[in-house]
Coordinates of C-alpha atoms in Angstrom, one line a residue:
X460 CA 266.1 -41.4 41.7
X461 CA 266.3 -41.5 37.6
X462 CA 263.5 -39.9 36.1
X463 CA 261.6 -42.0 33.8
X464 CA 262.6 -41.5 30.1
X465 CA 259.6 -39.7 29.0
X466 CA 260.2 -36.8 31.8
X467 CA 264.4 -36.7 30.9
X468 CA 263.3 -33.1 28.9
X469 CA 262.0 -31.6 31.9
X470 CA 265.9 -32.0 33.3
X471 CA 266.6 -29.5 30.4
X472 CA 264.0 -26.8 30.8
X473 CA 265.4 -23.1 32.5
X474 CA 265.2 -22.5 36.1
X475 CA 265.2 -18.9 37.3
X476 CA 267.5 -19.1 40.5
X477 CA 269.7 -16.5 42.2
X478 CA 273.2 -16.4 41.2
X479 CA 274.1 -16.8 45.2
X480 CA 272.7 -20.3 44.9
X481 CA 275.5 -21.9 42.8
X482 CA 278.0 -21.0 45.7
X483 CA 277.7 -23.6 48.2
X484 CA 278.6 -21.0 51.0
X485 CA 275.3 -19.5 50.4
X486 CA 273.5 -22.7 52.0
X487 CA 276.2 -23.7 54.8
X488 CA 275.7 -19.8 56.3
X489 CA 272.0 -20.3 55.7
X490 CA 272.2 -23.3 57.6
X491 CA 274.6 -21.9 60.4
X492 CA 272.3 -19.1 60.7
X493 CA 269.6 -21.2 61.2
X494 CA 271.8 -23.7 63.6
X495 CA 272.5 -20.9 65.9
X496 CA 268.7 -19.4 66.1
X497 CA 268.1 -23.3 67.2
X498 CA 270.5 -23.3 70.0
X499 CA 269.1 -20.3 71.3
X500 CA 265.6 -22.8 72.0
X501 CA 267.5 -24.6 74.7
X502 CA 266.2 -22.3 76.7
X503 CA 263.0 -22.5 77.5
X504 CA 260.1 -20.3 77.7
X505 CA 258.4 -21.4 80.9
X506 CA 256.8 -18.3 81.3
X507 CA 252.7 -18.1 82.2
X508 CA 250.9 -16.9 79.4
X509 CA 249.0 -14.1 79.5
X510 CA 247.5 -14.2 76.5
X511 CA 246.7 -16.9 74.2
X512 CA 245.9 -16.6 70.9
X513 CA 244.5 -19.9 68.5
X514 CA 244.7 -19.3 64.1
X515 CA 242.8 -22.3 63.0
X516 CA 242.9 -21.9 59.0
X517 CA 240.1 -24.5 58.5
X518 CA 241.5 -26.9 55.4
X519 CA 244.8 -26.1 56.3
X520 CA 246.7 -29.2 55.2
X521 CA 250.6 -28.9 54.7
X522 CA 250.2 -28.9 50.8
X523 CA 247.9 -26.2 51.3
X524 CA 251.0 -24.3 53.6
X525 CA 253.8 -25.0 51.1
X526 CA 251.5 -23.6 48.3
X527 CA 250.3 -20.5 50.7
X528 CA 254.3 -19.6 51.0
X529 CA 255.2 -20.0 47.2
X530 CA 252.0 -17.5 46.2
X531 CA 252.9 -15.2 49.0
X532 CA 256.7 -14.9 47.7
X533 CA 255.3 -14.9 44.1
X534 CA 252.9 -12.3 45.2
X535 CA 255.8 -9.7 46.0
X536 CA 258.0 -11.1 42.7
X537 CA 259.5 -14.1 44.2
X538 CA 260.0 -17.4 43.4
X539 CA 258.4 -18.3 46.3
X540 CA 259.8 -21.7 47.4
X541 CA 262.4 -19.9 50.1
X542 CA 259.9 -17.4 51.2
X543 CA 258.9 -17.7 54.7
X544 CA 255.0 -17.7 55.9
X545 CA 254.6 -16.1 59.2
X546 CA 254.1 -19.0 61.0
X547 CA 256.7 -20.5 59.2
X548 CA 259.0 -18.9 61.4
X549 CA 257.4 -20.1 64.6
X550 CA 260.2 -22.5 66.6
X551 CA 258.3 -25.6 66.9
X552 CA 255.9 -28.0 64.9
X553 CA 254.3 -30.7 65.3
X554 CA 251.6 -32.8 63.6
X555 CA 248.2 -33.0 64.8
X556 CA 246.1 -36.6 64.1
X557 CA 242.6 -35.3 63.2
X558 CA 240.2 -38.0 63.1
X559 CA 236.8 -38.0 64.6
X560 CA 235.8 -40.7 66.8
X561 CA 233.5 -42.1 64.8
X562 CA 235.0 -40.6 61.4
X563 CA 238.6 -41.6 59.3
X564 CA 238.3 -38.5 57.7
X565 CA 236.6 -35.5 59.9
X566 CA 234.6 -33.1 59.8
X567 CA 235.1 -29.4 61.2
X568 CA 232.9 -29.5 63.6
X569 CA 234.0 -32.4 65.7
X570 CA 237.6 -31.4 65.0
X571 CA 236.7 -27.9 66.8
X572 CA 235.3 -30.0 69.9
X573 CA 239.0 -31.3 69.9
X574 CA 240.9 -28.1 69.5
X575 CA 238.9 -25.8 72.0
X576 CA 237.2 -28.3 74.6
X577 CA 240.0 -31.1 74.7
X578 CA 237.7 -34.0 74.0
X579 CA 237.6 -36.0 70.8
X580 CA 233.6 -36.3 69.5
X581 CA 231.4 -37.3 66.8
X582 CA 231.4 -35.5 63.3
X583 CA 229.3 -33.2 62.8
X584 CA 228.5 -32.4 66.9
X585 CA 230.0 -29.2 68.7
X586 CA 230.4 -29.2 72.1
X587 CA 229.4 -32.4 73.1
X588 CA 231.0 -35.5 74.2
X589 CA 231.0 -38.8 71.9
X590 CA 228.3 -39.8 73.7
X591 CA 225.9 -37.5 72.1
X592 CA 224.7 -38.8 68.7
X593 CA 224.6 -36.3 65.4
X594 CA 220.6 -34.8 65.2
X595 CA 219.5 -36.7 68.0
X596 CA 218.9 -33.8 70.3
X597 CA 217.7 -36.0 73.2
X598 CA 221.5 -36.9 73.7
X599 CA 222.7 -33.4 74.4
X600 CA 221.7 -33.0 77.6
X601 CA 224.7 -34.1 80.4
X602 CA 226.9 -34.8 77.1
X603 CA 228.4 -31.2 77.0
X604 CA 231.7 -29.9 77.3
X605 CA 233.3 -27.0 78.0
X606 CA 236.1 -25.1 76.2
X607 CA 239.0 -23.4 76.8
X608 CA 237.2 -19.5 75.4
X609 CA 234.6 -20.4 78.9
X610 CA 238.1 -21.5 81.1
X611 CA 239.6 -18.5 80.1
X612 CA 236.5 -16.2 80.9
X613 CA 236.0 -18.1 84.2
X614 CA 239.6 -16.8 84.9
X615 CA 238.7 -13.5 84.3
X616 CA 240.5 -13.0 80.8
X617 CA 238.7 -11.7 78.2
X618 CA 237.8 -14.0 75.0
X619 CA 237.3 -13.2 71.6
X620 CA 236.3 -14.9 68.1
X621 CA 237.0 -14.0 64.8
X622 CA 235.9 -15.6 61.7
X623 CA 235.8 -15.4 58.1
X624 CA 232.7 -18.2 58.2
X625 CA 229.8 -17.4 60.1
X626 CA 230.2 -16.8 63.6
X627 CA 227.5 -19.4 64.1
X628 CA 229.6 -21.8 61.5
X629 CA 231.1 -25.3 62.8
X630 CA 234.7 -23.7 64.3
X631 CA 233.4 -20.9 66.2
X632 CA 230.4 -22.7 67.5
X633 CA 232.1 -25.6 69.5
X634 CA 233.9 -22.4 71.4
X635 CA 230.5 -21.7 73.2
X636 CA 227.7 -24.2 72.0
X637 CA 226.5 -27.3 72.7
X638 CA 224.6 -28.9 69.9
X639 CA 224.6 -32.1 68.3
X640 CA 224.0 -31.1 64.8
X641 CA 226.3 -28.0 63.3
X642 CA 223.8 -27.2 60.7
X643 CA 221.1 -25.9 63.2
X644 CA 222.3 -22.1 62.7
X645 CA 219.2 -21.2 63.9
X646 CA 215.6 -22.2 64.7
X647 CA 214.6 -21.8 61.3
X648 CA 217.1 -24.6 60.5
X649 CA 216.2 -27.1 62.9
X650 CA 213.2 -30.0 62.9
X651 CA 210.4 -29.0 65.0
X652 CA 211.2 -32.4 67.1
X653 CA 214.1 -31.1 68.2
X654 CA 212.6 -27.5 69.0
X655 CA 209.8 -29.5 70.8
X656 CA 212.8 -31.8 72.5
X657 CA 214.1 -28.3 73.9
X658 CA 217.6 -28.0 71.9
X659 CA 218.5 -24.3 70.7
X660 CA 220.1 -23.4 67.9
X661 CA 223.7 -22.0 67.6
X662 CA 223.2 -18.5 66.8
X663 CA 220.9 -18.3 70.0
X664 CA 223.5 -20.2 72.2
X665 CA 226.4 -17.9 71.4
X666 CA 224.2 -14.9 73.1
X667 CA 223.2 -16.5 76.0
X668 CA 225.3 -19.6 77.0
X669 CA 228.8 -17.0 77.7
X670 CA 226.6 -14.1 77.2
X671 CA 229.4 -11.7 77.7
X672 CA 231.9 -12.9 74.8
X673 CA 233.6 -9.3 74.7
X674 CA 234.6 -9.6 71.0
X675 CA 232.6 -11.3 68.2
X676 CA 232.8 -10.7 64.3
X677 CA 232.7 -12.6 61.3
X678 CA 229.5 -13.0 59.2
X679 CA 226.1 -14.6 59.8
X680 CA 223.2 -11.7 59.9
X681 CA 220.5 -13.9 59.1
X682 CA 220.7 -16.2 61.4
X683 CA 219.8 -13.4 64.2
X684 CA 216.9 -11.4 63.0
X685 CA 213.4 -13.0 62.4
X686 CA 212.3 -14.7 59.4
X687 CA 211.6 -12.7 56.6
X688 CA 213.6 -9.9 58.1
X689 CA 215.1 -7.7 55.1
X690 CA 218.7 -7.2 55.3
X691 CA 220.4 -4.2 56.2
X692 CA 222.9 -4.5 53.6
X693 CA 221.0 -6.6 50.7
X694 CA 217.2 -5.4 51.9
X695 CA 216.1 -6.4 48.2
X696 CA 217.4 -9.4 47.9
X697 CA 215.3 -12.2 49.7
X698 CA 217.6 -15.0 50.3
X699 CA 219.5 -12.6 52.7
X700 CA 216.5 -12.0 55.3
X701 CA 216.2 -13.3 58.4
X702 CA 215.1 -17.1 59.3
X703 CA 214.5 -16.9 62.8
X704 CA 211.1 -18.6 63.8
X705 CA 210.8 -17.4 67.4
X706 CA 210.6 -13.7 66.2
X707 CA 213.8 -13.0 68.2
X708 CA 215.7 -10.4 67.3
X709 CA 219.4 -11.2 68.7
X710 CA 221.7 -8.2 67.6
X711 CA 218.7 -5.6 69.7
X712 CA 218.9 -8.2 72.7
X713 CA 222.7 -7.9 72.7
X714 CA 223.1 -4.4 72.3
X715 CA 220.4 -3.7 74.8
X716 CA 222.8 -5.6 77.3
X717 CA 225.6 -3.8 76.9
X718 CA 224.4 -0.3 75.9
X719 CA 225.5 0.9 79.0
X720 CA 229.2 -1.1 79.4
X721 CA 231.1 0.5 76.2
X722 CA 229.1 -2.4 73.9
X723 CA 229.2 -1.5 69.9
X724 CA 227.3 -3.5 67.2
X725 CA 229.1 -2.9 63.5
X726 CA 227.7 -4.6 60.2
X727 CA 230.4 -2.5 57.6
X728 CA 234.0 -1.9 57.0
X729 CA 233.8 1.5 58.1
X730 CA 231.9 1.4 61.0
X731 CA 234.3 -0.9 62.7
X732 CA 237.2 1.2 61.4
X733 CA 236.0 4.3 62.9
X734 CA 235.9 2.9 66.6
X735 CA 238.3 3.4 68.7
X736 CA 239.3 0.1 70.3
X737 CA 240.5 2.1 74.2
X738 CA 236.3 2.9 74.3
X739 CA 235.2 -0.7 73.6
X740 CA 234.4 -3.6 75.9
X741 CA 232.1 -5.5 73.8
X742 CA 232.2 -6.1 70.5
X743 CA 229.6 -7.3 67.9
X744 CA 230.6 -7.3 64.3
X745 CA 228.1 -9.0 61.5
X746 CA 229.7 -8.1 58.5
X747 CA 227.5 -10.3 55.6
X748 CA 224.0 -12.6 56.6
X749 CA 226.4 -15.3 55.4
X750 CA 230.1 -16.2 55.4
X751 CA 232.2 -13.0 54.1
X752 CA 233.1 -12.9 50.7
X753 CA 237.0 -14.3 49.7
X754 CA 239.6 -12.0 50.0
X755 CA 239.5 -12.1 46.1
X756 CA 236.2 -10.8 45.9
X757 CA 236.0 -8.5 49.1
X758 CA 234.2 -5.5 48.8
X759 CA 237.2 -2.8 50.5
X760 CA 234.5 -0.5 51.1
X761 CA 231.9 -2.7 53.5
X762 CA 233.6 -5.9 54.5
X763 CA 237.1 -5.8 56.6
X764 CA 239.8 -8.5 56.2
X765 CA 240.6 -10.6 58.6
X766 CA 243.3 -8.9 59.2
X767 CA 241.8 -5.6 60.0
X768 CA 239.4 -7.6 62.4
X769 CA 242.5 -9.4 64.1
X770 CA 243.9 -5.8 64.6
X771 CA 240.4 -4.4 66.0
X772 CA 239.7 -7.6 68.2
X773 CA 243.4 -7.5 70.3
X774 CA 243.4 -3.7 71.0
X775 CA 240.1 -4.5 72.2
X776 CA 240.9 -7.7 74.8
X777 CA 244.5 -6.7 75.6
X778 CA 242.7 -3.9 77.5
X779 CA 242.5 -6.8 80.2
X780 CA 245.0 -6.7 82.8
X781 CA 244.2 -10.7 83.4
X782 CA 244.7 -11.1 78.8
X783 CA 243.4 -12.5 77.0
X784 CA 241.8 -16.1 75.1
X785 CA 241.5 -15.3 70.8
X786 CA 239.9 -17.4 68.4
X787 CA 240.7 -16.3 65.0
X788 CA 239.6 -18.8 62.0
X789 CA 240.6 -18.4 58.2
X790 CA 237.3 -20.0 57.5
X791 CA 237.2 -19.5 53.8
X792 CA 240.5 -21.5 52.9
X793 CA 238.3 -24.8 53.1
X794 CA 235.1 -23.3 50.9
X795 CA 237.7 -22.6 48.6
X796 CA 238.8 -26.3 49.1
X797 CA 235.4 -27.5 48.4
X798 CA 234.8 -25.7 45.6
X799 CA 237.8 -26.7 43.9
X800 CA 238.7 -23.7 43.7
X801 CA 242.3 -23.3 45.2
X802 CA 243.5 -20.3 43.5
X803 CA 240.7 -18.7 46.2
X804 CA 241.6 -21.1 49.1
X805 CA 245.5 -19.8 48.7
X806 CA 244.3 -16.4 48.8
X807 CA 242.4 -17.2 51.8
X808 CA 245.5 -18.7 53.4
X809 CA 248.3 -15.6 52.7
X810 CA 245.8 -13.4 54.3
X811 CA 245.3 -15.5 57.5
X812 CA 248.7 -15.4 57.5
X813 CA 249.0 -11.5 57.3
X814 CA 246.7 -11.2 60.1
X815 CA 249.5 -13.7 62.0
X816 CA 252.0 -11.0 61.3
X817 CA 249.8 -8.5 62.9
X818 CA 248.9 -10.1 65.9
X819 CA 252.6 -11.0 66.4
X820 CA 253.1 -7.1 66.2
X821 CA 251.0 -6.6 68.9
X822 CA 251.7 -9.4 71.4
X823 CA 255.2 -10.6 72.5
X824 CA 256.3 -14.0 72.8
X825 CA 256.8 -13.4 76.2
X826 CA 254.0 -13.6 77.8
X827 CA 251.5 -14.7 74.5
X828 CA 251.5 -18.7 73.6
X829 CA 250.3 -18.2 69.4
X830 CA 249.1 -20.9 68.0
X831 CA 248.4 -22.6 64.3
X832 CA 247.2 -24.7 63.4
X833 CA 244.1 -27.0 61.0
X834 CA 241.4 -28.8 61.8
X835 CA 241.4 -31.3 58.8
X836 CA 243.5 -31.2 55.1
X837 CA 241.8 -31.3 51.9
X838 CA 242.7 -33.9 48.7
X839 CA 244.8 -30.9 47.3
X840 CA 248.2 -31.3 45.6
X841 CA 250.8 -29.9 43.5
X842 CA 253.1 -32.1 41.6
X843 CA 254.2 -32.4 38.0
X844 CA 258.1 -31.8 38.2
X845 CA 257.4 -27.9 37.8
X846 CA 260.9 -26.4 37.6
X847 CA 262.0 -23.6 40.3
X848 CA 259.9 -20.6 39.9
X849 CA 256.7 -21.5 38.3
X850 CA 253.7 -19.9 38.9
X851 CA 251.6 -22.2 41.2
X852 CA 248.5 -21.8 39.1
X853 CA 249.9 -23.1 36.5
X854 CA 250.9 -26.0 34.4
X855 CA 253.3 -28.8 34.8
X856 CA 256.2 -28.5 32.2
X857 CA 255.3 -31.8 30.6
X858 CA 252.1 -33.9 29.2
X859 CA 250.8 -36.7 29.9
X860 CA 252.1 -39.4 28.1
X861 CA 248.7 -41.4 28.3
X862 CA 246.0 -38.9 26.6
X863 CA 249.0 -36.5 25.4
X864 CA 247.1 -33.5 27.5
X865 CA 249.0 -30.7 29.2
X866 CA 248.2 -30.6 33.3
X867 CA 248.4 -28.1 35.7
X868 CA 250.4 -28.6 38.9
X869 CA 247.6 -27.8 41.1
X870 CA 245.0 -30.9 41.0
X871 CA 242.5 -32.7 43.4
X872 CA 241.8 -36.6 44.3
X873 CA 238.0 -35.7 43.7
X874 CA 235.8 -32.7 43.8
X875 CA 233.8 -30.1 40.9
X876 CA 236.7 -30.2 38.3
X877 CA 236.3 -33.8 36.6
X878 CA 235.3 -32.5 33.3
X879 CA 235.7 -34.9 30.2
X880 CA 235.2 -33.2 26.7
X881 CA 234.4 -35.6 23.8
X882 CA 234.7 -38.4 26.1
X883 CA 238.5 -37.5 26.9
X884 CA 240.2 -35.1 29.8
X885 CA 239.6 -31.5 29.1
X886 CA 242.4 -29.8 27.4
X887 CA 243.5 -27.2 30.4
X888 CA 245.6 -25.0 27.6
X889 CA 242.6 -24.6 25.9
X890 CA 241.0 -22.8 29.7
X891 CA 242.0 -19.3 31.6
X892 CA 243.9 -21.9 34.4
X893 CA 244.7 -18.7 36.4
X894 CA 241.3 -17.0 36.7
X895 CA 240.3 -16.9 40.2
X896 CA 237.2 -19.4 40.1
X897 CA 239.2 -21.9 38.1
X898 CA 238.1 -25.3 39.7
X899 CA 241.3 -27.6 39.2
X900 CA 240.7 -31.0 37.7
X901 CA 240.1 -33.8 39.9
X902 CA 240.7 -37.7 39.5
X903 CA 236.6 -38.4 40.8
X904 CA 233.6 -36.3 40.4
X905 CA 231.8 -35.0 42.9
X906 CA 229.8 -31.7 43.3
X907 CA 232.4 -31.0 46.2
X908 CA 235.5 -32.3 46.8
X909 CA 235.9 -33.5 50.4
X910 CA 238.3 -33.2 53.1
X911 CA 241.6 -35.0 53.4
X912 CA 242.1 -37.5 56.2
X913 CA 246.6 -37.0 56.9
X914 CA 247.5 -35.2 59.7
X915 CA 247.9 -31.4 60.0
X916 CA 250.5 -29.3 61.1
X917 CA 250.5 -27.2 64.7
X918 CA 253.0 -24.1 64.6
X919 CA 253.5 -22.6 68.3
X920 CA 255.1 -19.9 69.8
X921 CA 255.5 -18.1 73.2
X922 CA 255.3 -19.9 77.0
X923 CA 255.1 -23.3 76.6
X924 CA 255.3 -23.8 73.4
X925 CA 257.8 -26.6 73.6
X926 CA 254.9 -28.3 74.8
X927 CA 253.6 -28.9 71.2
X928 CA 256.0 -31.3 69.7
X929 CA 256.1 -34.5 68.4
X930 CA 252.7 -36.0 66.9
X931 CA 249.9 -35.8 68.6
X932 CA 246.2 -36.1 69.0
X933 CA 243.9 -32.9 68.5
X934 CA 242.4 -32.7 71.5
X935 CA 245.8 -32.4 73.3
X936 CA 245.7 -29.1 71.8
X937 CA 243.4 -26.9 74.4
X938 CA 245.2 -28.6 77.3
X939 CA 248.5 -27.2 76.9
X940 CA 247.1 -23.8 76.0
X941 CA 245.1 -24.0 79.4
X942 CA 248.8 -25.3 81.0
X943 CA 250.5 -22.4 79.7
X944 CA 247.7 -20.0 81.1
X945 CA 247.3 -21.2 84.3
X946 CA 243.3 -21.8 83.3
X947 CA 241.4 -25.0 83.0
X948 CA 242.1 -27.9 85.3
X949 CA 245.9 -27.2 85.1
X950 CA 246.4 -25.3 88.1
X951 CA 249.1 -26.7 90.5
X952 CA 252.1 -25.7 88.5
X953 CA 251.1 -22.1 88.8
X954 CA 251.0 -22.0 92.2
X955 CA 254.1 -24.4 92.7
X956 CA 255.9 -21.2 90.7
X957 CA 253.8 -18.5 91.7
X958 CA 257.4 -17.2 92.6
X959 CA 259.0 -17.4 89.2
X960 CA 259.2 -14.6 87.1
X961 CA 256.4 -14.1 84.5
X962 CA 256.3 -11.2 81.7
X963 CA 253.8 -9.3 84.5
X964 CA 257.4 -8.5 86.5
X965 CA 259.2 -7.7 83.4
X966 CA 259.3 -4.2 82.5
X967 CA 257.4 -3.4 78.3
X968 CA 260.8 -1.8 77.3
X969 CA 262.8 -5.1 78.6
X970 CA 260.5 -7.4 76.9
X971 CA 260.2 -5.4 73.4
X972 CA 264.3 -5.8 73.9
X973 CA 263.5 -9.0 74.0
X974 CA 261.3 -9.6 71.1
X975 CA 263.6 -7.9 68.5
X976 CA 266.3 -10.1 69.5
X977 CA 264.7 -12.6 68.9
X978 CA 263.0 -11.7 65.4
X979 CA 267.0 -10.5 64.3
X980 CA 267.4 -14.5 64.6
X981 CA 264.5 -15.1 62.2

């Protein structure tokens, strides 16, 4: 299409490209390469899983993917549009229709009811069926569903969660709660009504509806000691203590429980650092009261990355002869969202996908089914006819020809960064655009900008991962994980094959073998 007239100069600005890139050869191998790595699909991985593994970077629309791989390339002195992500590189995608049932755009809490217990539900609800209604706790009861973390324990695997949120936050909550509002994180947030009515609050569900999760850690302290508890970490700091009203104290119940079965409770960096995963069954790791800090602003010395978690949390359940179920959210990509703050959601997004690297180090394809995917998008774009190169913080190579204003590419439908100045848009030259906490401009103002209602992307690898194609709805998501694992209602294939080969009868040389022929395709 011709540009209009007023945009012809931006045909005549610079764009850094390799030299390789005028040849025309360099794209037809590129594209023969890739050809042949696609024929080798034909071929498909019917093996059972042994291990499943579920990245849910919450806010992860596509824009928020494309943008993720040109900061991770420009993070290593790229240009970053032909850099690869991790799950980039995963052989199939589909798209993943998040709606709630009674919501256009969702929420993450009835999204997760999808994604782990395969049933479509309210916003704003975990672990219930549509039938329950959002802080009517007299509609929980015979309303709950199970998810796919309890079908894999009730197969004997052992489950994890990992989370840069809370571990009592929307996503990991619908893995093992059933409660019809997300916000009661624990007594001390609920209406006595509902106390009186005999609902629980999340952070008590987690220890005693699966009370034998083997790995949990993300943040969430306060929601576990009694109210007016001081902090281990922030004792001086009252908005940190404890807000428990039943003068529980949940971390002492849980590691009295499994004192005596190799159980560890860690609240720092270095204490989970220092244990060695081979002498662990149980894992409890509260790292902040609240969510953990961005990866921006993470304190090396006391808080781990998610990465370092994901590492801890598979040496840990692969122990398992049976495998193993993983929940692992990049929580903090939406906050950053919210905020409008997306040089912090990006951030959030390269590391989730370093701790997919990771994981893929320590699992093979041949008997682990991986995973990615979002629960909702946000109304975050890039745009602006930025030439090849250009830093993704920063600004479009033209200005507007209505207020004659400069614009960065980065900008949201609505959200914190409306800002007029003299009754006009803000001059964004006259502003450190780049600064972490730089909330982009956005076309509406609103104290937080809201989630986006398009579909999402799912990026599988590993048995069955054919199965994820096409476009979908959400909660088809936990049934063909529970297909590939021979857990969950899907049963009869597994026995129909019990004869076919599985990575159990194939020997860890032959199936490393395996793996780095297949990542020499990549």
């Amino acid at each position: 299409a011709t540009l209009p007239c007023h945009l012809l100069a931006v045909s005549f600005i610079y764009r850094e490209f390799y030299e390789s890139e005028k040849d025309p050869d360099f794209w037809k191998e590129w594209a023969q390469r890739t050809l042949k790595n696609a024929l080798t699909l034909q071929d498909l991985n019917k093996n059972v899983a042994k291990n499943i593994i579920l990245f849910l970077g919450d806010g992860m629309g596509v824009p928020t993917v494309t943008a993720a791989r040109i900061l991770k390339g420009q993070m290593s002195g790229q240009n970053g549009e032909e850099t690869q992500l991790e799950m980039d590189k995963f052989p199939y995608v589909a798209l993943s229709k998040t709606y709630n049932t009674n919501a256009q755009v969702p929420d993450s809490a009835g999204t997760a009811t999808a994604y782990l217990c395969g049933v479509k539900a309210n916003e704003g609800t975990v672990g219930v069926s549509a039938a329950a209604v959002r802080s009517q706790c007299n509609t929980t009861q015979g309303n709950e569903v199970k998810s796919i973390l309890k079908w894999a324990k009730d197969a004997g695997k052992s489950v994890g969660i990992v989370t840069t949120t809370r571990v009592n936050h929307a996503t990991p909550s619908a893995a093992y709660a059933h409660c019809v509002d997300r916000d009661w994180y624990s007594d001390g947030d609920m209406p006595p009504e509902a106390l009186q009515s005999g609902c629980k609050d999340i952070a008590r569900q987690l220890f005693e509806n699966i009370p034998d999760i083997n790995v949990i850690m993300g943040g969430g302290r306060r929601s576990m000691y009694p109210r007016n508890t001081p902090d281990v970490e922030y004792p001086g700091d009252k908005k940190h203590n404890g807000t428990r009203k039943d003068g529980r104290n949940l971390v002492a119940e849980w590691t009295d429980r499994v004192k005596d079965k190799k159980g560890y409770y860690a609240w720092n960096r270095k204490e989970l650092l220092s244990l060695n995963p081979n002498d662990v069954d149980y894992l409890l790791g509260l790292f902040e009261p609240g969510d953990l800090p961005y990866e921006l602003e993470r304190n090396k010395e006391t808080d781990p990355s998610l990465t370092e978690m994901v590492d801890v949390a598979i040496k840990i359940l692969r122990k398992n002869e049976r495998g193993f179920y993983l929940l692992v959210e990049g929580g903090r990509i939406d906050h950053g969202h919210h905020e409008g703050k997306a040089k912090q959601a990006l951030h959030e997004a390269v590391e989730m996908d370093r701790a997919i690297t990771r994981a893929g180090l320590l699992t093979s394809i041949y008997d682990t089914l991986t995973v990615v995917t979002a629960d909702h998008s946000h109304v975050f774009s890039f745009g602006g006819y930025t030439p090849r190169g250009n830093s993704i913080f920063g600004l479009a190579p033209i200005v507007s020809d209505v207020d004659q204003k400069p614009f960065t590419s980065i900008l949201y439908g609505n959200g914190p960064g409306f800002k007029l100045v003299n009754g006009t848009r803000e001059n964004v030259s006259t502003v450190h655009y780049e600064q972490n906490n730089y909330q982009a401009q956005s076309a509406v103002p609103l104290s937080m900008e809201t989630h986006g209602g398009e579909d999402v992307a799912i990026f599988s690898k590993g048995p069955m991962a054919h199965l994820l194609h096409g476009v979908q709805e959400q909660h088809y998501i936990p049934h063909v994980m529970a297909y590939a694992a021979c857990i969950g209602q899907n049963k009869d294939h597994c026995r129909a094959n019990s004869g076919s080969p599985s990575l159990s009868h194939i020997s860890p040389t032959l199936a490393f073998l395996l793996s780095v022929k297949w990542l020499l395709f990549l």
